Amino acid sequence: MSPTPPTPPKPLLPLPARRLAAWCGVVLLVAGVVAVAIWWCITFKTAVTPVLLALLGTALLGPLYRRLVKMKVNKSLAAGLTCAAVVAVVGGASWIVVSALIDSGEQIVSSVQRAATDLVERFGGEGTTLGDLGDKAQDLLAKFGGTAASGVLAGLGIVGEIVATAVLAMLLIFFFLRDSDRAVASLRAFAPRDTGDMAEAMARRAFEAVEGFMRGTTFIALIDALCITVGLLILRVPGAVGLGALVFVGAYIPYLGAFLSGAVAILVALADRGAVIALWALGVVLAVQVLEGHILQPMIQSRTVQMHPAVVMLAITAGASVAGIIGMLLAVPLTAAAFGVFSEIRKNYSPSPDPARTHTPSYDTGGASS
């Protein structure tokens, strides 16, 4: 008689518990990797910030570069012309925005101050007068006036850092556009074993999400700014052009930026034109937001990664806590890229994949093809 094979030992935990433990291990591993990546980004933020801004710029400028390449323009020349075009456009737009804010900035600030004064007079505590507030402000100025020089120097240092970051980001955009094919080859070379196709597909999917987000957000911001500016001009609200420029800049921070810029417009209308015009300005802002949320967003960004508004708000909050304003600007596109990678992984590792979708997708993106 042949010996009876030994009975395998019974697992200590049932199958559902083992699956839960495995998923917990995966979550902890991913959380650890993300935490280390965030720590490295914070530690080397001077170098990381231009790279991330350059990636966003490359995603936005990819279609123009590809069109020039299709016209048989040399890659280096096409990348240089693209960067020159963006410098001209961004410089001109910045000049328009800054000049509009300078021309109407005094009106906006004085209107907001008058609105704040009205609120203090109506809802301020008993015994609190404007004279008391002025005396307290003078005391604060006298107390902290000695640090004015250091504050000016710190401001100059911040301006210099911003200029250096912008120049470095522009140079990186040039190289990212010109050498995008080399980037794909390097990614496939560093991918372990036979995972080159999968790594390239995830990179292309992430870049496609960022590219769609940047293009859609820019177009939506332009429409929002034009609509609100026209509405404020019809209502004869002072500083309408400057407020429209503020709306355009704030639109790159979803939800929060539109809320803040719209609140400023309503305060200006309340201070200069009264409660009735302020209500009309509120109606204009709400109408533009409804137009954006129900028509523009689904129609323009229908091919990008769709995220729930709660996810967007959490991403903005996390970005602000990590890197301030820059974090708020980068949080949503980076989250869109992460969602794109996740959707690619889920599609390729589905339990019952569709044979028609098992091949590597071909995305036409500026950062991965020339």
PDB file of N, CA and C in Angstrom, residues 8-103:
ATOM      1  N   PRO A   8      -2.727  18.726   4.229  1.00  0.00           N
ATOM      2  CA  PRO A   8      -2.173  20.082   4.361  1.00  0.00           C
ATOM      3  C   PRO A   8      -2.729  20.765   5.596  1.00  0.00           C
ATOM      4  N   PRO A   9      -1.894  21.581   6.254  1.00  0.00           N
ATOM      5  CA  PRO A   9      -2.370  22.250   7.481  1.00  0.00           C
ATOM      6  C   PRO A   9      -3.504  23.215   7.168  1.00  0.00           C
ATOM      7  N   LYS A  10      -4.403  23.302   8.086  1.00  0.00           N
ATOM      8  CA  LYS A  10      -5.546  24.189   7.936  1.00  0.00           C
ATOM      9  C   LYS A  10      -5.113  25.630   8.192  1.00  0.00           C
ATOM     10  N   PRO A  11      -5.491  26.579   7.319  1.00  0.00           N
ATOM     11  CA  PRO A  11      -5.096  27.983   7.532  1.00  0.00           C
ATOM     12  C   PRO A  11      -5.633  28.512   8.855  1.00  0.00           C
ATOM     13  N   LEU A  12      -4.829  29.371   9.467  1.00  0.00           N
ATOM     14  CA  LEU A  12      -5.250  29.960  10.734  1.00  0.00           C
ATOM     15  C   LEU A  12      -6.423  30.925  10.558  1.00  0.00           C
ATOM     16  N   LEU A  13      -6.490  31.585   9.391  1.00  0.00           N
ATOM     17  CA  LEU A  13      -7.538  32.570   9.148  1.00  0.00           C
ATOM     18  C   LEU A  13      -8.400  32.124   7.975  1.00  0.00           C
ATOM     19  N   PRO A  14      -9.671  32.435   7.989  1.00  0.00           N
ATOM     20  CA  PRO A  14     -10.528  32.103   6.845  1.00  0.00           C
ATOM     21  C   PRO A  14     -10.135  32.943   5.627  1.00  0.00           C
ATOM     22  N   LEU A  15     -10.643  32.534   4.448  1.00  0.00           N
ATOM     23  CA  LEU A  15     -10.283  33.183   3.195  1.00  0.00           C
ATOM     24  C   LEU A  15     -10.636  34.673   3.179  1.00  0.00           C
ATOM     25  N   PRO A  16     -11.830  35.089   3.635  1.00  0.00           N
ATOM     26  CA  PRO A  16     -12.120  36.544   3.618  1.00  0.00           C
ATOM     27  C   PRO A  16     -11.128  37.354   4.459  1.00  0.00           C
ATOM     28  N   ALA A  17     -10.726  36.794   5.601  1.00  0.00           N
ATOM     29  CA  ALA A  17      -9.771  37.512   6.450  1.00  0.00           C
ATOM     30  C   ALA A  17      -8.405  37.613   5.769  1.00  0.00           C
ATOM     31  N   ARG A  18      -7.998  36.553   5.065  1.00  0.00           N
ATOM     32  CA  ARG A  18      -6.716  36.605   4.376  1.00  0.00           C
ATOM     33  C   ARG A  18      -6.745  37.623   3.228  1.00  0.00           C
ATOM     34  N   ARG A  19      -7.864  37.688   2.508  1.00  0.00           N
ATOM     35  CA  ARG A  19      -7.983  38.680   1.448  1.00  0.00           C
ATOM     36  C   ARG A  19      -7.945  40.100   2.025  1.00  0.00           C
ATOM     37  N   LEU A  20      -8.631  40.331   3.126  1.00  0.00           N
ATOM     38  CA  LEU A  20      -8.623  41.643   3.762  1.00  0.00           C
ATOM     39  C   LEU A  20      -7.214  42.016   4.205  1.00  0.00           C
ATOM     40  N   ALA A  21      -6.488  41.040   4.773  1.00  0.00           N
ATOM     41  CA  ALA A  21      -5.118  41.315   5.200  1.00  0.00           C
ATOM     42  C   ALA A  21      -4.221  41.647   4.009  1.00  0.00           C
ATOM     43  N   ALA A  22      -4.427  40.931   2.892  1.00  0.00           N
ATOM     44  CA  ALA A  22      -3.624  41.221   1.707  1.00  0.00           C
ATOM     45  C   ALA A  22      -3.898  42.636   1.189  1.00  0.00           C
ATOM     46  N   TRP A  23      -5.162  43.032   1.136  1.00  0.00           N
ATOM     47  CA  TRP A  23      -5.484  44.382   0.677  1.00  0.00           C
ATOM     48  C   TRP A  23      -4.956  45.442   1.641  1.00  0.00           C
ATOM     49  N   CYS A  24      -5.015  45.156   2.937  1.00  0.00           N
ATOM     50  CA  CYS A  24      -4.450  46.108   3.910  1.00  0.00           C
ATOM     51  C   CYS A  24      -2.950  46.275   3.684  1.00  0.00           C
ATOM     52  N   GLY A  25      -2.264  45.167   3.396  1.00  0.00           N
ATOM     53  CA  GLY A  25      -0.834  45.260   3.107  1.00  0.00           C
ATOM     54  C   GLY A  25      -0.557  46.100   1.870  1.00  0.00           C
ATOM     55  N   VAL A  26      -1.386  45.920   0.833  1.00  0.00           N
ATOM     56  CA  VAL A  26      -1.214  46.716  -0.386  1.00  0.00           C
ATOM     57  C   VAL A  26      -1.450  48.195  -0.101  1.00  0.00           C
ATOM     58  N   VAL A  27      -2.504  48.505   0.661  1.00  0.00           N
ATOM     59  CA  VAL A  27      -2.810  49.903   0.979  1.00  0.00           C
ATOM     60  C   VAL A  27      -1.681  50.539   1.783  1.00  0.00           C
ATOM     61  N   LEU A  28      -1.158  49.806   2.771  1.00  0.00           N
ATOM     62  CA  LEU A  28      -0.057  50.335   3.573  1.00  0.00           C
ATOM     63  C   LEU A  28       1.191  50.557   2.722  1.00  0.00           C
ATOM     64  N   LEU A  29       1.459  49.628   1.796  1.00  0.00           N
ATOM     65  CA  LEU A  29       2.628  49.782   0.930  1.00  0.00           C
ATOM     66  C   LEU A  29       2.483  51.007   0.031  1.00  0.00           C
ATOM     67  N   VAL A  30       1.305  51.175  -0.576  1.00  0.00           N
ATOM     68  CA  VAL A  30       1.079  52.330  -1.441  1.00  0.00           C
ATOM     69  C   VAL A  30       1.151  53.624  -0.634  1.00  0.00           C
ATOM     70  N   ALA A  31       0.549  53.620   0.561  1.00  0.00           N
ATOM     71  CA  ALA A  31       0.593  54.819   1.398  1.00  0.00           C
ATOM     72  C   ALA A  31       2.026  55.173   1.785  1.00  0.00           C
ATOM     73  N   GLY A  32       2.836  54.160   2.072  1.00  0.00           N
ATOM     74  CA  GLY A  32       4.233  54.425   2.400  1.00  0.00           C
ATOM     75  C   GLY A  32       4.997  55.015   1.234  1.00  0.00           C
ATOM     76  N   VAL A  33       4.770  54.464   0.043  1.00  0.00           N
ATOM     77  CA  VAL A  33       5.450  54.993  -1.149  1.00  0.00           C
ATOM     78  C   VAL A  33       5.020  56.434  -1.418  1.00  0.00           C
ATOM     79  N   VAL A  34       3.714  56.716  -1.296  1.00  0.00           N
ATOM     80  CA  VAL A  34       3.216  58.075  -1.525  1.00  0.00           C
ATOM     81  C   VAL A  34       3.797  59.038  -0.490  1.00  0.00           C
ATOM     82  N   ALA A  35       3.860  58.600   0.784  1.00  0.00           N
ATOM     83  CA  ALA A  35       4.412  59.459   1.826  1.00  0.00           C
ATOM     84  C   ALA A  35       5.881  59.792   1.559  1.00  0.00           C
ATOM     85  N   VAL A  36       6.637  58.787   1.140  1.00  0.00           N
ATOM     86  CA  VAL A  36       8.061  59.030   0.828  1.00  0.00           C
ATOM     87  C   VAL A  36       8.189  59.963  -0.377  1.00  0.00           C
ATOM     88  N   ALA A  37       7.328  59.768  -1.390  1.00  0.00           N
ATOM     89  CA  ALA A  37       7.377  60.634  -2.571  1.00  0.00           C
ATOM     90  C   ALA A  37       7.050  62.078  -2.207  1.00  0.00           C
ATOM     91  N   ILE A  38       6.029  62.275  -1.353  1.00  0.00           N
ATOM     92  CA  ILE A  38       5.681  63.637  -0.929  1.00  0.00           C
ATOM     93  C   ILE A  38       6.819  64.256  -0.126  1.00  0.00           C
ATOM     94  N   TRP A  39       7.455  63.449   0.732  1.00  0.00           N
ATOM     95  CA  TRP A  39       8.580  63.971   1.522  1.00  0.00           C
ATOM     96  C   TRP A  39       9.727  64.407   0.624  1.00  0.00           C
ATOM     97  N   TRP A  40      10.025  63.617  -0.398  1.00  0.00           N
ATOM     98  CA  TRP A  40      11.078  63.986  -1.335  1.00  0.00           C
ATOM     99  C   TRP A  40      10.708  65.244  -2.101  1.00  0.00           C
ATOM    100  N   CYS A  41       9.439  65.360  -2.508  1.00  0.00           N
ATOM    101  CA  CYS A  41       9.009  66.562  -3.236  1.00  0.00           C
ATOM    102  C   CYS A  41       9.117  67.809  -2.370  1.00  0.00           C
ATOM    103  N   ILE A  42       8.759  67.693  -1.087  1.00  0.00           N
ATOM    104  CA  ILE A  42       8.869  68.843  -0.191  1.00  0.00           C
ATOM    105  C   ILE A  42      10.328  69.194   0.052  1.00  0.00           C
ATOM    106  N   THR A  43      11.165  68.185   0.227  1.00  0.00           N
ATOM    107  CA  THR A  43      12.578  68.436   0.506  1.00  0.00           C
ATOM    108  C   THR A  43      13.259  69.104  -0.685  1.00  0.00           C
ATOM    109  N   PHE A  44      12.947  68.637  -1.883  1.00  0.00           N
ATOM    110  CA  PHE A  44      13.566  69.175  -3.096  1.00  0.00           C
ATOM    111  C   PHE A  44      12.556  69.968  -3.926  1.00  0.00           C
ATOM    112  N   LYS A  45      11.724  70.777  -3.249  1.00  0.00           N
ATOM    113  CA  LYS A  45      10.666  71.498  -3.953  1.00  0.00           C
ATOM    114  C   LYS A  45      11.217  72.508  -4.951  1.00  0.00           C
ATOM    115  N   THR A  46      12.414  73.034  -4.699  1.00  0.00           N
ATOM    116  CA  THR A  46      12.993  73.989  -5.633  1.00  0.00           C
ATOM    117  C   THR A  46      13.233  73.357  -7.000  1.00  0.00           C
ATOM    118  N   ALA A  47      13.566  72.077  -7.026  1.00  0.00           N
ATOM    119  CA  ALA A  47      13.779  71.381  -8.293  1.00  0.00           C
ATOM    120  C   ALA A  47      12.509  70.694  -8.796  1.00  0.00           C
ATOM    121  N   VAL A  48      11.655  70.255  -7.877  1.00  0.00           N
ATOM    122  CA  VAL A  48      10.460  69.505  -8.283  1.00  0.00           C
ATOM    123  C   VAL A  48       9.405  70.431  -8.884  1.00  0.00           C
ATOM    124  N   THR A  49       9.244  71.628  -8.312  1.00  0.00           N
ATOM    125  CA  THR A  49       8.197  72.537  -8.788  1.00  0.00           C
ATOM    126  C   THR A  49       8.356  72.898 -10.262  1.00  0.00           C
ATOM    127  N   PRO A  50       9.559  73.286 -10.746  1.00  0.00           N
ATOM    128  CA  PRO A  50       9.675  73.555 -12.193  1.00  0.00           C
ATOM    129  C   PRO A  50       9.367  72.343 -13.059  1.00  0.00           C
ATOM    130  N   VAL A  51       9.720  71.147 -12.588  1.00  0.00           N
ATOM    131  CA  VAL A  51       9.447  69.941 -13.374  1.00  0.00           C
ATOM    132  C   VAL A  51       7.935  69.733 -13.513  1.00  0.00           C
ATOM    133  N   LEU A  52       7.206  69.862 -12.416  1.00  0.00           N
ATOM    134  CA  LEU A  52       5.761  69.671 -12.479  1.00  0.00           C
ATOM    135  C   LEU A  52       5.095  70.755 -13.327  1.00  0.00           C
ATOM    136  N   LEU A  53       5.520  72.001 -13.168  1.00  0.00           N
ATOM    137  CA  LEU A  53       4.966  73.070 -13.997  1.00  0.00           C
ATOM    138  C   LEU A  53       5.294  72.847 -15.473  1.00  0.00           C
ATOM    139  N   ALA A  54       6.499  72.331 -15.743  1.00  0.00           N
ATOM    140  CA  ALA A  54       6.870  72.051 -17.135  1.00  0.00           C
ATOM    141  C   ALA A  54       6.013  70.934 -17.715  1.00  0.00           C
ATOM    142  N   LEU A  55       5.687  69.938 -16.919  1.00  0.00           N
ATOM    143  CA  LEU A  55       4.808  68.877 -17.407  1.00  0.00           C
ATOM    144  C   LEU A  55       3.424  69.418 -17.748  1.00  0.00           C
ATOM    145  N   LEU A  56       2.892  70.320 -16.904  1.00  0.00           N
ATOM    146  CA  LEU A  56       1.601  70.931 -17.212  1.00  0.00           C
ATOM    147  C   LEU A  56       1.689  71.776 -18.482  1.00  0.00           C
ATOM    148  N   GLY A  57       2.774  72.543 -18.611  1.00  0.00           N
ATOM    149  CA  GLY A  57       2.946  73.331 -19.818  1.00  0.00           C
ATOM    150  C   GLY A  57       3.101  72.476 -21.055  1.00  0.00           C
ATOM    151  N   THR A  58       3.824  71.357 -20.933  1.00  0.00           N
ATOM    152  CA  THR A  58       3.971  70.435 -22.064  1.00  0.00           C
ATOM    153  C   THR A  58       2.628  69.839 -22.467  1.00  0.00           C
ATOM    154  N   ALA A  59       1.810  69.500 -21.473  1.00  0.00           N
ATOM    155  CA  ALA A  59       0.478  68.968 -21.781  1.00  0.00           C
ATOM    156  C   ALA A  59      -0.381  69.989 -22.498  1.00  0.00           C
ATOM    157  N   LEU A  60      -0.244  71.267 -22.129  1.00  0.00           N
ATOM    158  CA  LEU A  60      -1.052  72.303 -22.755  1.00  0.00           C
ATOM    159  C   LEU A  60      -0.562  72.648 -24.159  1.00  0.00           C
ATOM    160  N   LEU A  61       0.766  72.564 -24.380  1.00  0.00           N
ATOM    161  CA  LEU A  61       1.355  72.976 -25.652  1.00  0.00           C
ATOM    162  C   LEU A  61       1.568  71.824 -26.621  1.00  0.00           C
ATOM    163  N   GLY A  62       1.271  70.607 -26.211  1.00  0.00           N
ATOM    164  CA  GLY A  62       1.499  69.455 -27.066  1.00  0.00           C
ATOM    165  C   GLY A  62       0.835  69.530 -28.424  1.00  0.00           C
ATOM    166  N   PRO A  63      -0.446  69.933 -28.531  1.00  0.00           N
ATOM    167  CA  PRO A  63      -1.081  69.985 -29.857  1.00  0.00           C
ATOM    168  C   PRO A  63      -0.374  70.935 -30.821  1.00  0.00           C
ATOM    169  N   LEU A  64       0.064  72.098 -30.345  1.00  0.00           N
ATOM    170  CA  LEU A  64       0.763  73.035 -31.228  1.00  0.00           C
ATOM    171  C   LEU A  64       2.080  72.450 -31.711  1.00  0.00           C
ATOM    172  N   TYR A  65       2.818  71.799 -30.829  1.00  0.00           N
ATOM    173  CA  TYR A  65       4.087  71.196 -31.214  1.00  0.00           C
ATOM    174  C   TYR A  65       3.878  70.082 -32.243  1.00  0.00           C
ATOM    175  N   ARG A  66       2.891  69.243 -32.021  1.00  0.00           N
ATOM    176  CA  ARG A  66       2.632  68.149 -32.954  1.00  0.00           C
ATOM    177  C   ARG A  66       2.216  68.670 -34.324  1.00  0.00           C
ATOM    178  N   ARG A  67       1.462  69.765 -34.344  1.00  0.00           N
ATOM    179  CA  ARG A  67       1.061  70.335 -35.634  1.00  0.00           C
ATOM    180  C   ARG A  67       2.274  70.860 -36.396  1.00  0.00           C
ATOM    181  N   LEU A  68       3.200  71.488 -35.683  1.00  0.00           N
ATOM    182  CA  LEU A  68       4.405  71.976 -36.346  1.00  0.00           C
ATOM    183  C   LEU A  68       5.253  70.812 -36.868  1.00  0.00           C
ATOM    184  N   VAL A  69       5.328  69.725 -36.103  1.00  0.00           N
ATOM    185  CA  VAL A  69       6.105  68.565 -36.549  1.00  0.00           C
ATOM    186  C   VAL A  69       5.461  67.938 -37.772  1.00  0.00           C
ATOM    187  N   LYS A  70       4.125  67.877 -37.814  1.00  0.00           N
ATOM    188  CA  LYS A  70       3.445  67.337 -38.989  1.00  0.00           C
ATOM    189  C   LYS A  70       3.664  68.208 -40.226  1.00  0.00           C
ATOM    190  N   MET A  71       3.985  69.477 -40.015  1.00  0.00           N
ATOM    191  CA  MET A  71       4.286  70.378 -41.127  1.00  0.00           C
ATOM    192  C   MET A  71       5.749  70.284 -41.549  1.00  0.00           C
ATOM    193  N   LYS A  72       6.427  69.214 -41.128  1.00  0.00           N
ATOM    194  CA  LYS A  72       7.821  68.934 -41.494  1.00  0.00           C
ATOM    195  C   LYS A  72       8.810  69.955 -40.915  1.00  0.00           C
ATOM    196  N   VAL A  73       8.461  70.556 -39.783  1.00  0.00           N
ATOM    197  CA  VAL A  73       9.375  71.460 -39.101  1.00  0.00           C
ATOM    198  C   VAL A  73      10.311  70.638 -38.221  1.00  0.00           C
ATOM    199  N   ASN A  74      11.578  71.033 -38.177  1.00  0.00           N
ATOM    200  CA  ASN A  74      12.542  70.342 -37.341  1.00  0.00           C
ATOM    201  C   ASN A  74      12.072  70.334 -35.893  1.00  0.00           C
ATOM    202  N   LYS A  75      12.351  69.232 -35.179  1.00  0.00           N
ATOM    203  CA  LYS A  75      11.847  69.091 -33.810  1.00  0.00           C
ATOM    204  C   LYS A  75      12.353  70.200 -32.896  1.00  0.00           C
ATOM    205  N   SER A  76      13.652  70.496 -32.973  1.00  0.00           N
ATOM    206  CA  SER A  76      14.199  71.556 -32.127  1.00  0.00           C
ATOM    207  C   SER A  76      13.567  72.907 -32.471  1.00  0.00           C
ATOM    208  N   LEU A  77      13.422  73.179 -33.760  1.00  0.00           N
ATOM    209  CA  LEU A  77      12.812  74.439 -34.171  1.00  0.00           C
ATOM    210  C   LEU A  77      11.341  74.496 -33.770  1.00  0.00           C
ATOM    211  N   ALA A  78      10.647  73.357 -33.894  1.00  0.00           N
ATOM    212  CA  ALA A  78       9.240  73.325 -33.505  1.00  0.00           C
ATOM    213  C   ALA A  78       9.081  73.572 -32.007  1.00  0.00           C
ATOM    214  N   ALA A  79       9.944  72.938 -31.201  1.00  0.00           N
ATOM    215  CA  ALA A  79       9.886  73.163 -29.759  1.00  0.00           C
ATOM    216  C   ALA A  79      10.217  74.612 -29.413  1.00  0.00           C
ATOM    217  N   GLY A  80      11.231  75.186 -30.105  1.00  0.00           N
ATOM    218  CA  GLY A  80      11.580  76.580 -29.854  1.00  0.00           C
ATOM    219  C   GLY A  80      10.462  77.528 -30.238  1.00  0.00           C
ATOM    220  N   LEU A  81       9.822  77.298 -31.398  1.00  0.00           N
ATOM    221  CA  LEU A  81       8.702  78.146 -31.805  1.00  0.00           C
ATOM    222  C   LEU A  81       7.527  78.023 -30.838  1.00  0.00           C
ATOM    223  N   THR A  82       7.284  76.810 -30.346  1.00  0.00           N
ATOM    224  CA  THR A  82       6.201  76.616 -29.383  1.00  0.00           C
ATOM    225  C   THR A  82       6.469  77.391 -28.105  1.00  0.00           C
ATOM    226  N   CYS A  83       7.698  77.298 -27.585  1.00  0.00           N
ATOM    227  CA  CYS A  83       8.051  78.044 -26.377  1.00  0.00           C
ATOM    228  C   CYS A  83       7.984  79.548 -26.614  1.00  0.00           C
ATOM    229  N   ALA A  84       8.440  79.999 -27.789  1.00  0.00           N
ATOM    230  CA  ALA A  84       8.358  81.431 -28.096  1.00  0.00           C
ATOM    231  C   ALA A  84       6.907  81.887 -28.170  1.00  0.00           C
ATOM    232  N   ALA A  85       6.055  81.046 -28.748  1.00  0.00           N
ATOM    233  CA  ALA A  85       4.641  81.402 -28.836  1.00  0.00           C
ATOM    234  C   ALA A  85       4.008  81.499 -27.451  1.00  0.00           C
ATOM    235  N   VAL A  86       4.345  80.553 -26.580  1.00  0.00           N
ATOM    236  CA  VAL A  86       3.740  80.591 -25.248  1.00  0.00           C
ATOM    237  C   VAL A  86       4.275  81.771 -24.443  1.00  0.00           C
ATOM    238  N   VAL A  87       5.562  82.126 -24.651  1.00  0.00           N
ATOM    239  CA  VAL A  87       6.081  83.312 -23.971  1.00  0.00           C
ATOM    240  C   VAL A  87       5.341  84.563 -24.427  1.00  0.00           C
ATOM    241  N   ALA A  88       5.098  84.658 -25.751  1.00  0.00           N
ATOM    242  CA  ALA A  88       4.373  85.816 -26.268  1.00  0.00           C
ATOM    243  C   ALA A  88       2.934  85.858 -25.757  1.00  0.00           C
ATOM    244  N   VAL A  89       2.260  84.695 -25.796  1.00  0.00           N
ATOM    245  CA  VAL A  89       0.861  84.661 -25.362  1.00  0.00           C
ATOM    246  C   VAL A  89       0.753  84.914 -23.863  1.00  0.00           C
ATOM    247  N   VAL A  90       1.568  84.193 -23.069  1.00  0.00           N
ATOM    248  CA  VAL A  90       1.507  84.361 -21.614  1.00  0.00           C
ATOM    249  C   VAL A  90       1.941  85.768 -21.213  1.00  0.00           C
ATOM    250  N   GLY A  91       2.999  86.283 -21.895  1.00  0.00           N
ATOM    251  CA  GLY A  91       3.423  87.641 -21.590  1.00  0.00           C
ATOM    252  C   GLY A  91       2.352  88.668 -21.910  1.00  0.00           C
ATOM    253  N   GLY A  92       1.716  88.517 -23.084  1.00  0.00           N
ATOM    254  CA  GLY A  92       0.648  89.442 -23.427  1.00  0.00           C
ATOM    255  C   GLY A  92      -0.545  89.328 -22.493  1.00  0.00           C
ATOM    256  N   ALA A  93      -0.931  88.089 -22.178  1.00  0.00           N
ATOM    257  CA  ALA A  93      -2.063  87.902 -21.259  1.00  0.00           C
ATOM    258  C   ALA A  93      -1.735  88.442 -19.867  1.00  0.00           C
ATOM    259  N   SER A  94      -0.502  88.203 -19.416  1.00  0.00           N
ATOM    260  CA  SER A  94      -0.102  88.720 -18.100  1.00  0.00           C
ATOM    261  C   SER A  94      -0.124  90.241 -18.085  1.00  0.00           C
ATOM    262  N   TRP A  95       0.340  90.850 -19.195  1.00  0.00           N
ATOM    263  CA  TRP A  95       0.319  92.306 -19.261  1.00  0.00           C
ATOM    264  C   TRP A  95      -1.114  92.826 -19.218  1.00  0.00           C
ATOM    265  N   ILE A  96      -2.026  92.157 -19.923  1.00  0.00           N
ATOM    266  CA  ILE A  96      -3.429  92.583 -19.905  1.00  0.00           C
ATOM    267  C   ILE A  96      -4.023  92.435 -18.505  1.00  0.00           C
ATOM    268  N   VAL A  97      -3.750  91.270 -17.871  1.00  0.00           N
ATOM    269  CA  VAL A  97      -4.306  91.032 -16.537  1.00  0.00           C
ATOM    270  C   VAL A  97      -3.739  92.024 -15.533  1.00  0.00           C
ATOM    271  N   VAL A  98      -2.409  92.198 -15.550  1.00  0.00           N
ATOM    272  CA  VAL A  98      -1.782  93.096 -14.573  1.00  0.00           C
ATOM    273  C   VAL A  98      -2.229  94.533 -14.782  1.00  0.00           C
ATOM    274  N   SER A  99      -2.274  94.972 -16.047  1.00  0.00           N
ATOM    275  CA  SER A  99      -2.715  96.340 -16.308  1.00  0.00           C
ATOM    276  C   SER A  99      -4.171  96.543 -15.894  1.00  0.00           C
ATOM    277  N   ALA A 100      -5.005  95.518 -16.150  1.00  0.00           N
ATOM    278  CA  ALA A 100      -6.411  95.636 -15.744  1.00  0.00           C
ATOM    279  C   ALA A 100      -6.540  95.701 -14.229  1.00  0.00           C
ATOM    280  N   LEU A 101      -5.754  94.864 -13.532  1.00  0.00           N
ATOM    281  CA  LEU A 101      -5.808  94.888 -12.071  1.00  0.00           C
ATOM    282  C   LEU A 101      -5.242  96.186 -11.519  1.00  0.00           C
ATOM    283  N   ILE A 102      -4.197  96.734 -12.161  1.00  0.00           N
ATOM    284  CA  ILE A 102      -3.626  97.997 -11.693  1.00  0.00           C
ATOM    285  C   ILE A 102      -4.616  99.141 -11.910  1.00  0.00           C
ATOM    286  N   ASP A 103      -5.249  99.173 -13.096  1.00  0.00           N
ATOM    287  CA  ASP A 103      -6.192 100.247 -13.398  1.00  0.00           C
ATOM    288  C   ASP A 103      -7.417 100.216 -12.487  1.00  0.00           C
TER     289      ASP A 103
END
